[in-house]
Amino acid sequence: SLERNHSFQLLLRFNSIRFYKYEYRFQWNWITIFFSFIYWNTDFDGFQKKAIQMVKPAKGTTTLAFIFKEGVMVAADSRASMGGYISSQSVKKIIEINPYMLGTMAGGAADCQFWHRNLGIKCRLHELANKRRISVTGASKLLANILYSYRGMGLSVGTMIAGWDETGPGLYYVDSEGGRLKGTRFSVGSGSPYAYGVLDNGYRYDMSIEEAAELARRSIYHATFRDGASGGVASVYYVGPNGWKKLSGDDVGELHYMYYPVVPSTVEQEMAEVPGA
Amino acid sequence: MSFVQYNGSALVAMTGKNCFAVASNRHLGVQHQTVATDFQRVFKIHEKLYIGLAGSASDVQTLHELLDNRHKFYQLQQERDMKPEAFANIVSQILYKKKSAPYVCQPVIAGLGDDDKPFICTMDSFGAKKLAKDFVVAGTASKSLYGACEAMYKSDMEPDELLETVSQALQASVGRDCLSGWSGLVFLVTPTEVRETILNFGAGGGPAAPVALAASGGAAAKKKKEEA
């Protein structure tokens, strides 16, 4: 059409030569000060931060894994807690990615379950494409790259990938911040300081499978004793040259009375009296 | 975590036929960490009056000493024990007096009143009394305790049945609370005796090793050793 476009005329007017000179590009005047004050004092993505904090649960759990002479030992508790409430005592925190690789769950349960299954799919596709199994190094790298690409979006994953490949036993720690660490001893979760205390004390490289299983079980038990967010059943898995095998799953309450049996004793002083402070 | 949940506790008092039972857990924690498994929260005021205190452990100990002192003074003046209703009033007044800086503590008071009729009540931190005929609960596990008690309570239970019911209710509810657990202490009080039982259940009230051991020398009331 031939009629003039009024807004285009305005655009032409404002794009006059004067505004292209650099000395007019930016000036501190009351308008710019006013807007900058508002910008620096306003929380534009507060809602997203709050949403992420609401969804991201505290890593209330205890999981551990270590490499020793015979392979990799992986252990975890089975309690799920929401603040103070125990929502479940029978959560499977050791996820079977494929018959020779295990992943542990700490952080958001849905995140860990979904991304481990996704990793299992990618490992299988790798096997089909390359006609050989993927290494633990490769599998952990796949997961770490995926988690890094979602960094800052509210995923909460603190996992250990344990497996046996051609180079022997492998153990990697991968988390939702995008970190990936190779190591021989890891523990993840709110109960991990307590587990580390027992694990680091009793660890030797040349242990037998039974000794290593007992060390793992004991570390989980001690962590569940001290940490309120861990409990339930201490399950222990072993990863060897022929794949993983579940060794035991013991209720930690029963373990408590097994390790520290109650000795009936006569009480000399009055139970009702509080000893003077 | 709020200060009410700082130490973690589970308390329940239940009435039966001319008897009552007060039970608490013996766990002491600092937020999620367990510090002790033999912390006492239920105290004797006199032969037929017991008080349990839930909430901050420091306030539990302070209030216990305060109330014990208050009752001993009453005994010297009046030459008799305080009635449970009167004692509940005293506790309520003491708590309300500190409304501006309250004790972070919810008491559960249980006693045998006139004609050995059981009396139970609980209060919030400011002293608002909640009387009940059947059971009262307090502590971080209180929601689970309400459910368990509601399901298991029957009116006019005999002492043995009452002990069993209270123990089961405590064990079931502590199994759903991260902040309490690790063994329970039950006082079962009838007009002629006081039975004190320690329940051993795992963290999370698992399939327990229900070895109860109780002992205690004592004053006038007969105390019995109990293997539950």
Short mmCIF file of C-alpha atoms in Angstrom, two decimals:
data_model
loop_
_atom_site.label_atom_id
_atom_site.label_comp_id
_atom_site.label_asym_id
_atom_site.label_seq_id
_atom_site.Cartn_x
_atom_site.Cartn_y
_atom_site.Cartn_z
CA SER A 1 0.00 0.00 0.00
CA LEU A 2 1.07 3.56 -0.47
CA GLU A 3 0.03 5.06 2.89
CA ARG A 4 2.82 6.07 5.21
CA ASN A 5 3.63 3.84 8.10
CA HIS A 6 3.64 6.20 11.07
CA SER A 7 5.74 4.00 13.36
CA PHE A 8 8.35 3.58 10.66
CA GLN A 9 8.56 7.36 10.37
CA LEU A 10 9.18 7.59 14.09
CA LEU A 11 11.90 4.99 13.79
CA LEU A 12 13.59 6.99 11.09
CA ARG A 13 13.36 10.12 13.21
CA PHE A 14 14.96 8.45 16.25
CA ASN A 15 17.67 6.83 14.24
CA SER A 16 19.00 10.17 13.23
CA ILE A 17 22.73 10.68 12.96
CA ARG A 18 23.01 12.38 16.35
CA PHE A 19 22.52 9.16 18.32
CA TYR A 20 25.27 7.29 16.53
CA LYS A 21 28.04 9.47 17.93
CA TYR A 22 29.79 7.60 20.76
CA GLU A 23 29.66 10.45 23.24
CA TYR A 24 25.90 10.10 23.33
CA ARG A 25 26.02 6.41 23.88
CA PHE A 26 25.68 6.33 27.66
CA GLN A 27 25.46 9.00 30.34
CA TRP A 28 24.77 8.92 34.02
CA ASN A 29 21.65 10.97 34.52
CA TRP A 30 18.65 10.55 36.82
CA ILE A 31 16.97 8.09 34.45
CA THR A 32 19.95 5.79 34.16
CA ILE A 33 20.63 5.97 37.91
CA PHE A 34 16.99 5.21 38.63
CA PHE A 35 16.93 2.16 36.33
CA SER A 36 20.26 0.84 37.51
CA PHE A 37 19.08 1.13 41.13
CA ILE A 38 16.00 -0.90 40.33
CA TYR A 39 18.00 -3.49 38.39
CA TRP A 40 20.56 -4.15 41.10
CA ASN A 41 18.00 -4.37 43.86
CA THR A 42 15.43 -6.54 42.13
CA ASP A 43 15.51 -10.31 42.28
CA PHE A 44 14.48 -11.25 38.77
CA ASP A 45 15.06 -15.00 38.96
CA GLY A 46 14.12 -15.40 42.62
CA PHE A 47 11.16 -17.50 41.70
CA GLN A 48 13.32 -19.94 39.80
CA LYS A 49 15.80 -20.12 42.66
CA LYS A 50 12.97 -20.77 45.12
CA ALA A 51 11.53 -23.41 42.85
CA ILE A 52 14.89 -25.14 42.59
CA GLN A 53 15.42 -25.01 46.37
CA MET A 54 11.99 -26.49 46.96
CA VAL A 55 12.57 -29.37 44.60
CA LYS A 56 16.17 -30.04 45.55
CA PRO A 57 16.01 -32.25 48.65
CA ALA A 58 18.89 -32.52 51.07
CA LYS A 59 20.97 -35.58 50.36
CA GLY A 60 19.67 -37.49 53.37
CA THR A 61 21.32 -40.81 52.83
CA THR A 62 24.53 -42.78 53.23
CA THR A 63 26.18 -44.56 50.32
CA LEU A 64 29.73 -45.74 49.97
CA ALA A 65 31.94 -47.63 47.57
CA PHE A 66 35.56 -48.69 47.59
CA ILE A 67 37.99 -50.61 45.40
CA PHE A 68 40.01 -53.41 46.93
CA LYS A 69 42.05 -56.35 45.72
CA GLU A 70 39.11 -58.50 44.65
CA GLY A 71 36.96 -55.79 43.02
CA VAL A 72 34.57 -53.07 44.12
CA MET A 73 32.33 -53.11 47.19
CA VAL A 74 29.23 -50.89 47.09
CA ALA A 75 26.89 -50.32 50.05
CA ALA A 76 23.98 -48.05 50.91
CA ASP A 77 21.19 -47.52 53.45
CA SER A 78 17.52 -47.50 52.45
CA ARG A 79 15.79 -44.62 54.19
CA ALA A 80 13.99 -41.79 52.42
CA SER A 81 13.24 -38.79 54.61
CA MET A 82 11.30 -35.59 53.98
CA GLY A 83 12.57 -33.19 56.61
CA GLY A 84 11.76 -35.04 59.83
CA TYR A 85 9.32 -37.53 58.40
CA ILE A 86 10.49 -40.94 57.24
CA SER A 87 8.69 -41.57 53.98
CA SER A 88 10.16 -44.99 53.33
CA GLN A 89 12.50 -47.50 54.94
CA SER A 90 12.91 -49.67 51.86
CA VAL A 91 14.27 -47.56 49.03
CA LYS A 92 16.64 -49.23 46.58
CA LYS A 93 19.60 -46.89 46.52
CA ILE A 94 21.92 -49.12 44.54
CA ILE A 95 20.78 -49.03 40.95
CA GLU A 96 21.73 -51.78 38.53
CA ILE A 97 22.76 -50.05 35.34
CA ASN A 98 23.73 -53.26 33.57
CA PRO A 99 24.96 -56.67 34.75
CA TYR A 100 28.51 -55.41 35.35
CA MET A 101 27.94 -51.82 36.48
CA LEU A 102 26.23 -50.31 39.51
CA GLY A 103 25.23 -46.74 40.37
CA THR A 104 24.35 -45.35 43.79
CA MET A 105 21.55 -42.93 44.57
CA ALA A 106 21.98 -39.80 46.65
CA GLY A 107 20.02 -36.61 46.28
CA GLY A 108 16.81 -36.57 44.29
CA ALA A 109 15.44 -40.07 43.88
CA ALA A 110 13.68 -39.34 40.61
CA ASP A 111 16.77 -37.69 39.15
CA CYS A 112 19.03 -40.59 40.05
CA GLN A 113 16.63 -43.27 38.84
CA PHE A 114 15.90 -41.56 35.56
CA TRP A 115 19.46 -40.66 34.62
CA HIS A 116 20.86 -44.03 35.60
CA ARG A 117 18.31 -45.75 33.39
CA ASN A 118 19.21 -43.31 30.64
CA LEU A 119 22.87 -44.18 31.17
CA GLY A 120 22.02 -47.88 30.91
CA ILE A 121 20.36 -47.24 27.58
CA LYS A 122 23.38 -45.32 26.28
CA CYS A 123 25.75 -48.08 27.46
CA ARG A 124 23.72 -50.69 25.60
CA LEU A 125 23.69 -48.58 22.45
CA HIS A 126 27.46 -48.27 22.76
CA GLU A 127 27.76 -52.05 23.00
CA LEU A 128 25.64 -52.54 19.91
CA ALA A 129 27.50 -49.90 17.93
CA ASN A 130 31.04 -50.90 18.93
CA LYS A 131 30.61 -54.65 19.55
CA ARG A 132 32.26 -54.36 22.96
CA ARG A 133 31.28 -53.28 26.43
CA ILE A 134 31.70 -49.67 27.46
CA SER A 135 34.37 -48.96 30.04
CA VAL A 136 33.52 -47.49 33.46
CA THR A 137 35.50 -44.42 32.44
CA GLY A 138 33.34 -43.98 29.38
CA ALA A 139 30.05 -44.58 31.16
CA SER A 140 30.85 -42.10 33.93
CA LYS A 141 31.95 -39.54 31.34
CA LEU A 142 28.64 -39.93 29.49
CA LEU A 143 26.70 -39.30 32.70
CA ALA A 144 28.90 -36.42 33.80
CA ASN A 145 28.49 -34.65 30.46
CA ILE A 146 24.72 -34.99 30.61
CA LEU A 147 24.59 -33.66 34.18
CA TYR A 148 26.91 -30.78 33.31
CA SER A 149 24.59 -29.70 30.53
CA TYR A 150 21.78 -29.44 33.11
CA ARG A 151 23.92 -27.55 35.57
CA GLY A 152 22.05 -24.89 37.55
CA MET A 153 18.62 -26.22 36.57
CA GLY A 154 17.88 -27.93 39.85
CA LEU A 155 18.97 -31.54 39.38
CA SER A 156 20.27 -33.10 42.56
CA VAL A 157 22.42 -36.15 41.91
CA GLY A 158 25.39 -37.42 43.92
CA THR A 159 26.22 -40.80 42.47
CA MET A 160 29.06 -43.27 42.26
CA ILE A 161 29.53 -45.43 39.17
CA ALA A 162 31.19 -48.71 40.08
CA GLY A 163 32.00 -51.44 37.61
CA TRP A 164 34.42 -53.95 36.22
CA ASP A 165 35.81 -53.52 32.72
CA GLU A 166 38.86 -54.73 30.74
CA THR A 167 41.24 -52.64 32.82
CA GLY A 168 39.89 -54.06 36.08
CA PRO A 169 37.74 -52.45 38.78
CA GLY A 170 36.63 -48.86 38.23
CA LEU A 171 35.01 -46.31 40.55
CA TYR A 172 33.97 -42.77 39.70
CA TYR A 173 32.06 -40.13 41.66
CA VAL A 174 29.73 -37.99 39.51
CA ASP A 175 27.51 -35.19 40.75
CA SER A 176 24.91 -32.77 39.47
CA GLU A 177 27.28 -29.81 39.69
CA GLY A 178 29.10 -31.47 36.81
CA GLY A 179 32.02 -32.87 38.81
CA ARG A 180 33.56 -36.25 38.04
CA LEU A 181 36.27 -37.79 40.18
CA LYS A 182 38.18 -41.03 39.87
CA GLY A 183 39.08 -42.63 43.16
CA THR A 184 39.38 -45.71 45.33
CA ARG A 185 37.17 -44.76 48.31
CA PHE A 186 34.03 -42.62 48.26
CA SER A 187 31.07 -41.98 50.52
CA VAL A 188 28.18 -39.70 49.61
CA GLY A 189 25.29 -38.29 51.63
CA SER A 190 24.46 -36.76 54.98
CA GLY A 191 25.83 -39.81 56.80
CA SER A 192 29.08 -39.87 54.86
CA PRO A 193 31.31 -38.27 57.53
CA TYR A 194 30.39 -41.06 59.93
CA ALA A 195 30.87 -43.72 57.28
CA TYR A 196 34.26 -42.29 56.29
CA GLY A 197 35.40 -42.54 59.89
CA VAL A 198 34.83 -46.27 60.03
CA LEU A 199 35.78 -46.96 56.40
CA ASP A 200 39.07 -45.10 56.42
CA ASN A 201 40.03 -46.73 59.70
CA GLY A 202 39.40 -50.30 58.63
CA TYR A 203 40.42 -50.14 54.98
CA ARG A 204 43.22 -52.29 53.59
CA TYR A 205 43.75 -52.97 49.90
CA ASP A 206 44.26 -56.71 50.36
CA MET A 207 41.07 -57.73 52.10
CA SER A 208 39.02 -60.76 51.27
CA ILE A 209 35.49 -60.38 49.99
CA GLU A 210 33.97 -61.28 53.39
CA GLU A 211 36.16 -58.78 55.22
CA ALA A 212 35.37 -56.02 52.75
CA ALA A 213 31.63 -56.78 52.98
CA GLU A 214 31.80 -56.64 56.76
CA LEU A 215 33.66 -53.30 56.61
CA ALA A 216 31.06 -51.85 54.24
CA ARG A 217 28.18 -53.12 56.37
CA ARG A 218 29.69 -51.77 59.55
CA SER A 219 30.36 -48.36 58.00
CA ILE A 220 26.75 -48.05 56.87
CA TYR A 221 25.50 -49.20 60.28
CA HIS A 222 27.60 -46.59 62.11
CA ALA A 223 26.42 -43.88 59.75
CA THR A 224 22.77 -44.85 60.29
CA PHE A 225 23.29 -44.80 64.05
CA ARG A 226 24.59 -41.26 64.11
CA ASP A 227 22.67 -39.74 61.22
CA GLY A 228 18.90 -39.41 61.59
CA ALA A 229 18.36 -39.18 57.86
CA SER A 230 19.88 -42.62 57.20
CA GLY A 231 18.48 -45.94 58.28
CA GLY A 232 16.45 -48.92 57.17
CA VAL A 233 18.37 -51.74 55.57
CA ALA A 234 22.14 -51.79 54.91
CA SER A 235 22.59 -53.49 51.54
CA VAL A 236 26.00 -54.57 50.31
CA TYR A 237 26.87 -55.39 46.69
CA TYR A 238 30.08 -56.77 45.26
CA VAL A 239 31.29 -56.08 41.70
CA GLY A 240 33.76 -58.64 40.41
CA PRO A 241 35.06 -59.94 37.08
CA ASN A 242 31.75 -61.72 36.44
CA GLY A 243 29.55 -58.73 37.20
CA TRP A 244 27.78 -57.58 40.36
CA LYS A 245 26.23 -59.71 43.07
CA LYS A 246 24.14 -58.68 46.07
CA LEU A 247 25.81 -60.00 49.19
CA SER A 248 23.53 -58.96 52.07
CA GLY A 249 20.71 -56.74 53.22
CA ASP A 250 20.46 -56.40 56.99
CA ASP A 251 18.11 -54.23 59.03
CA VAL A 252 20.30 -51.72 60.89
CA GLY A 253 18.22 -52.04 64.06
CA GLU A 254 19.08 -55.73 64.20
CA LEU A 255 22.72 -54.94 63.39
CA HIS A 256 22.78 -52.57 66.37
CA TYR A 257 21.83 -55.30 68.81
CA MET A 258 24.14 -57.75 67.06
CA TYR A 259 27.22 -55.53 67.36
CA TYR A 260 26.32 -54.14 70.80
CA PRO A 261 24.16 -56.69 72.63
CA VAL A 262 22.14 -55.42 75.56
CA VAL A 263 23.52 -56.74 78.82
CA PRO A 264 20.87 -56.89 81.54
CA SER A 265 22.29 -55.09 84.50
CA THR A 266 21.08 -54.08 87.89
CA VAL A 267 20.67 -50.38 88.25
CA GLU A 268 21.98 -49.15 91.54
CA GLN A 269 20.75 -45.62 91.39
CA GLU A 270 17.16 -44.49 91.06
CA MET A 271 16.20 -44.31 87.40
CA ALA A 272 13.84 -41.47 88.18
CA GLU A 273 16.49 -39.25 89.69
CA VAL A 274 18.53 -37.12 87.34
CA PRO A 275 22.13 -37.08 88.58
CA GLY A 276 23.12 -33.59 89.72
CA ALA A 277 24.77 -31.65 86.95
CA MET B 1 15.34 -26.55 61.53
CA SER B 2 13.26 -24.90 64.22
CA PHE B 3 14.29 -25.12 67.84
CA VAL B 4 11.32 -27.33 68.61
CA GLN B 5 12.81 -30.00 66.38
CA TYR B 6 16.37 -29.40 67.49
CA ASN B 7 16.58 -32.32 69.89
CA GLY B 8 13.79 -34.65 68.77
CA SER B 9 11.41 -36.48 71.09
CA ALA B 10 8.34 -38.69 71.25
CA LEU B 11 6.03 -38.70 74.27
CA VAL B 12 2.71 -40.37 74.91
CA ALA B 13 0.49 -40.81 77.96
CA MET B 14 -2.49 -43.15 77.99
CA THR B 15 -5.15 -44.00 80.55
CA GLY B 16 -6.45 -47.39 81.51
CA LYS B 17 -8.63 -48.76 84.29
CA ASN B 18 -7.39 -46.94 87.43
CA CYS B 19 -3.93 -46.77 85.92
CA PHE B 20 -1.95 -44.78 83.41
CA ALA B 21 1.19 -45.19 81.34
CA VAL B 22 3.70 -42.56 80.21
CA ALA B 23 6.20 -43.46 77.53
CA SER B 24 9.01 -41.56 75.87
CA ASN B 25 11.92 -42.28 73.62
CA ARG B 26 15.41 -42.07 75.06
CA HIS B 27 17.13 -40.59 72.05
CA LEU B 28 18.92 -37.27 72.22
CA GLY B 29 19.97 -35.71 68.96
CA VAL B 30 21.37 -32.46 67.65
CA GLN B 31 19.38 -31.91 64.47
CA HIS B 32 20.06 -35.08 62.50
CA GLN B 33 23.00 -36.35 64.53
CA THR B 34 22.46 -38.82 67.39
CA VAL B 35 24.25 -37.81 70.54
CA ALA B 36 22.88 -40.19 73.19
CA THR B 37 20.47 -43.11 73.48
CA ASP B 38 19.76 -42.98 77.21
CA PHE B 39 18.35 -39.51 77.79
CA GLN B 40 15.56 -39.39 80.35
CA ARG B 41 12.49 -37.31 79.58
CA VAL B 42 9.89 -38.69 81.99
CA PHE B 43 10.33 -37.73 85.61
CA LYS B 44 8.59 -38.64 88.83
CA ILE B 45 7.08 -35.83 90.83
CA HIS B 46 5.52 -38.01 93.48
CA GLU B 47 4.36 -41.60 93.68
CA LYS B 48 1.23 -40.98 91.65
CA LEU B 49 2.32 -38.11 89.41
CA TYR B 50 4.70 -38.22 86.47
CA ILE B 51 5.66 -35.53 84.01
CA GLY B 52 7.18 -36.04 80.59
CA LEU B 53 8.83 -33.16 78.79
CA ALA B 54 9.26 -32.94 75.02
CA GLY B 55 11.30 -30.40 73.11
CA SER B 56 14.63 -28.74 73.75
CA ALA B 57 16.74 -30.93 76.03
CA SER B 58 18.12 -28.03 78.02
CA ASP B 59 14.59 -26.82 78.77
CA VAL B 60 13.58 -30.37 79.69
CA GLN B 61 16.24 -30.49 82.37
CA THR B 62 15.62 -26.94 83.57
CA LEU B 63 11.86 -27.37 83.84
CA HIS B 64 12.24 -30.70 85.60
CA GLU B 65 14.43 -29.19 88.28
CA LEU B 66 12.13 -26.20 88.61
CA LEU B 67 8.98 -28.28 88.98
CA ASP B 68 10.60 -30.79 91.30
CA ASN B 69 11.72 -27.93 93.49
CA ARG B 70 8.25 -26.39 93.42
CA HIS B 71 6.61 -29.65 94.45
CA LYS B 72 9.06 -30.27 97.27
CA PHE B 73 8.29 -26.81 98.60
CA TYR B 74 4.57 -27.62 98.40
CA GLN B 75 5.17 -30.86 100.29
CA LEU B 76 6.94 -29.00 103.08
CA GLN B 77 4.19 -26.42 103.34
CA GLN B 78 1.09 -28.57 102.93
CA GLU B 79 2.49 -31.87 104.22
CA ARG B 80 0.86 -33.76 101.40
CA ASP B 81 1.37 -34.46 97.69
CA MET B 82 -0.01 -32.17 95.02
CA LYS B 83 -3.07 -33.27 93.09
CA PRO B 84 -2.46 -33.76 89.34
CA GLU B 85 -4.99 -31.07 88.37
CA ALA B 86 -3.30 -28.55 90.64
CA PHE B 87 0.12 -29.49 89.36
CA ALA B 88 -1.02 -29.03 85.79
CA ASN B 89 -2.20 -25.54 86.70
CA ILE B 90 1.18 -24.73 88.23
CA VAL B 91 3.01 -25.90 85.12
CA SER B 92 0.69 -23.87 82.94
CA GLN B 93 1.33 -20.73 85.00
CA ILE B 94 5.09 -21.21 84.95
CA LEU B 95 5.11 -21.61 81.19
CA TYR B 96 2.84 -18.63 80.57
CA LYS B 97 4.88 -16.39 82.85
CA LYS B 98 7.72 -16.81 80.35
CA LYS B 99 5.60 -16.05 77.29
CA SER B 100 7.99 -13.39 76.00
CA ALA B 101 10.93 -15.80 76.13
CA PRO B 102 9.27 -19.18 76.34
CA TYR B 103 10.58 -22.55 77.37
CA VAL B 104 10.71 -24.58 74.16
CA CYS B 105 9.13 -27.52 75.89
CA GLN B 106 5.78 -29.35 75.72
CA PRO B 107 4.95 -31.15 78.94
CA VAL B 108 2.81 -34.25 79.27
CA ILE B 109 1.40 -34.63 82.78
CA ALA B 110 -0.09 -37.87 84.00
CA GLY B 111 -1.29 -38.72 87.49
CA LEU B 112 -3.80 -40.58 89.62
CA GLY B 113 -6.25 -38.15 91.21
CA ASP B 114 -9.01 -38.63 93.76
CA ASP B 115 -10.25 -42.22 93.99
CA ASP B 116 -7.30 -43.21 91.80
CA LYS B 117 -8.93 -41.82 88.72
CA PRO B 118 -6.27 -41.31 86.04
CA PHE B 119 -5.66 -37.74 84.87
CA ILE B 120 -3.65 -36.82 81.76
CA CYS B 121 -3.04 -33.56 80.03
CA THR B 122 -0.55 -31.93 77.69
CA MET B 123 0.36 -28.33 76.97
CA ASP B 124 2.01 -26.31 74.29
CA SER B 125 5.10 -24.24 75.06
CA PHE B 126 2.97 -21.38 76.38
CA GLY B 127 0.89 -23.40 78.81
CA ALA B 128 -2.39 -23.98 77.01
CA LYS B 129 -3.77 -27.11 78.61
CA LYS B 130 -5.20 -29.88 76.52
CA LEU B 131 -7.11 -32.33 78.70
CA ALA B 132 -8.08 -35.71 77.37
CA LYS B 133 -9.73 -38.84 78.65
CA ASP B 134 -7.87 -41.34 76.49
CA PHE B 135 -4.37 -40.31 75.42
CA VAL B 136 -2.14 -37.30 74.87
CA VAL B 137 0.99 -37.00 72.73
CA ALA B 138 3.87 -34.57 72.31
CA GLY B 139 7.15 -34.27 70.46
CA THR B 140 8.44 -34.37 66.91
CA ALA B 141 6.74 -37.72 66.31
CA SER B 142 3.39 -36.42 67.58
CA LYS B 143 1.52 -36.71 64.29
CA SER B 144 2.44 -40.37 63.90
CA LEU B 145 1.65 -40.93 67.58
CA TYR B 146 -1.85 -39.52 67.16
CA GLY B 147 -2.49 -41.99 64.38
CA ALA B 148 -1.05 -44.98 66.20
CA CYS B 149 -2.81 -44.23 69.49
CA GLU B 150 -6.14 -43.58 67.80
CA ALA B 151 -5.91 -46.95 66.11
CA MET B 152 -4.73 -48.96 69.11
CA TYR B 153 -6.55 -47.34 72.04
CA LYS B 154 -9.40 -49.10 73.85
CA SER B 155 -11.09 -47.70 76.92
CA ASP B 156 -10.64 -49.28 80.37
CA MET B 157 -7.62 -51.41 79.60
CA GLU B 158 -5.98 -53.52 82.28
CA PRO B 159 -2.39 -52.61 83.19
CA ASP B 160 -0.74 -55.38 81.17
CA GLU B 161 -2.73 -54.61 78.07
CA LEU B 162 -2.08 -50.89 78.51
CA LEU B 163 1.67 -51.43 78.72
CA GLU B 164 1.58 -53.47 75.53
CA THR B 165 -0.52 -50.88 73.71
CA VAL B 166 1.62 -47.91 74.70
CA SER B 167 4.81 -49.74 73.74
CA GLN B 168 3.43 -50.70 70.35
CA ALA B 169 2.16 -47.18 69.68
CA LEU B 170 5.50 -45.64 70.59
CA GLN B 171 7.45 -48.12 68.51
CA ALA B 172 5.24 -47.69 65.45
CA SER B 173 5.36 -43.89 65.49
CA VAL B 174 9.06 -43.59 66.22
CA GLY B 175 9.58 -45.74 63.14
CA ARG B 176 8.32 -42.85 61.05
CA ASP B 177 10.42 -40.10 62.60
CA CYS B 178 14.07 -39.40 61.81
CA LEU B 179 14.56 -37.27 64.88
CA SER B 180 13.51 -39.72 67.59
CA GLY B 181 14.11 -43.38 68.21
CA TRP B 182 16.62 -45.72 69.77
CA SER B 183 14.86 -47.29 72.73
CA GLY B 184 11.93 -46.22 74.81
CA LEU B 185 11.12 -45.85 78.49
CA VAL B 186 7.64 -46.63 79.82
CA PHE B 187 6.28 -45.97 83.30
CA LEU B 188 3.10 -47.87 84.10
CA VAL B 189 1.50 -46.58 87.30
CA THR B 190 -1.31 -48.27 89.22
CA PRO B 191 -2.53 -47.46 92.75
CA THR B 192 -0.31 -50.16 94.23
CA GLU B 193 2.80 -50.30 92.07
CA VAL B 194 4.96 -48.59 89.45
CA ARG B 195 6.39 -50.62 86.59
CA GLU B 196 9.30 -49.24 84.66
CA THR B 197 10.22 -50.83 81.35
CA ILE B 198 12.91 -50.09 78.82
CA LEU B 199 12.08 -51.05 75.25
CA ASN B 200 14.90 -51.76 72.88
CA PHE B 201 14.02 -51.06 69.32
CA GLY B 202 16.31 -50.08 66.50
CA ALA B 203 16.44 -46.68 64.85
CA GLY B 204 13.25 -46.51 62.92
CA GLY B 205 11.55 -48.87 65.32
CA GLY B 206 12.40 -51.91 63.25
CA PRO B 207 11.55 -55.50 64.12
CA ALA B 208 12.74 -55.00 67.62
CA ALA B 209 14.69 -57.05 70.01
CA PRO B 210 12.00 -56.54 72.65
CA VAL B 211 14.19 -57.23 75.62
CA ALA B 212 12.86 -55.07 78.36
CA LEU B 213 14.84 -54.62 81.48
CA ALA B 214 13.65 -52.63 84.37
CA ALA B 215 15.00 -52.16 87.77
CA SER B 216 15.06 -49.59 90.38
CA GLY B 217 15.07 -49.47 94.07
CA GLY B 218 12.42 -47.24 95.34
CA ALA B 219 10.34 -45.56 97.84
CA ALA B 220 6.97 -46.65 99.15
CA ALA B 221 5.46 -48.08 95.97
CA LYS B 222 6.31 -51.64 95.04
CA LYS B 223 8.37 -51.86 91.88
CA LYS B 224 8.45 -54.94 89.73
CA LYS B 225 11.09 -56.27 87.40
CA GLU B 226 9.57 -56.91 84.01
CA GLU B 227 10.62 -59.03 81.07
CA ALA B 228 8.40 -57.94 78.21
#
